[in-house]
CSV table of C-alpha atoms in Angstrom, one decimal:
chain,number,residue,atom,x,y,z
P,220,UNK,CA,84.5,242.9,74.3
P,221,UNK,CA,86.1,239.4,74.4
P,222,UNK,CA,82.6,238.3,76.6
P,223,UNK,CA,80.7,239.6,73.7
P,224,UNK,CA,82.8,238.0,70.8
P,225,UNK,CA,82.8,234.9,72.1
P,226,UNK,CA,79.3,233.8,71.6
P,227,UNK,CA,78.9,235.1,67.5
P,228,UNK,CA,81.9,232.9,66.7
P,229,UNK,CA,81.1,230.0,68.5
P,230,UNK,CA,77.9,230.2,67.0
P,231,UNK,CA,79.5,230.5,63.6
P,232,UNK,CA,81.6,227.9,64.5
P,233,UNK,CA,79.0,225.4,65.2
P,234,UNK,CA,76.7,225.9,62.2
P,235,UNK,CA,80.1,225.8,59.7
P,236,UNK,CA,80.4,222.7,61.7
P,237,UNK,CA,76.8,221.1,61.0
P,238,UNK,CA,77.1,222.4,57.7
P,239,UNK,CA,81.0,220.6,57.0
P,240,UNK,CA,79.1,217.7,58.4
P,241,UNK,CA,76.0,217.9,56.8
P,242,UNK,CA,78.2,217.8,53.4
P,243,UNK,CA,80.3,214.8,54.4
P,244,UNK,CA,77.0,212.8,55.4
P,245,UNK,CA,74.9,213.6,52.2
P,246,UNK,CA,78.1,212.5,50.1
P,247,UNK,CA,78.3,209.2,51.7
P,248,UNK,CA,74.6,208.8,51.3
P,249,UNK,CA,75.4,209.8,47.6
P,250,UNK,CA,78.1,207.4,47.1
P,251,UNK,CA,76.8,204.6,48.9
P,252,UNK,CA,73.7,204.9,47.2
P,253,UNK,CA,75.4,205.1,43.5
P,254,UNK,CA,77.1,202.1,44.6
P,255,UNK,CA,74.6,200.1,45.8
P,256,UNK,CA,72.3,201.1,42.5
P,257,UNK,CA,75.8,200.3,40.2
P,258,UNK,CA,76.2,196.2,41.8
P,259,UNK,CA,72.6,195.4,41.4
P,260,UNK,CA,72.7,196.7,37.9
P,261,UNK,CA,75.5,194.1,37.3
């Protein structure tokens, strides 16, 4: 049973992880894009 388990949540636990890191990437694109947009503004 534990041989069967293992792989479904590793596999869970590696897309949460590209998805938790796929989140944190497009906000510092966000960000760093808003701020780049707000200093040539000024």
């Amino acid at each position: 049973m534990r041989v069967k388990l293992e792989p479904d949540t590793a596999f869970i636990g590696k897309k949460f992880a590209y998805i938790f890191l796929g989140i944190i990437f497009s906000l510092n694109a966000i960000t760093l894009i808003w701020f780049f947009l707000f200093s040539n503004l000024k």
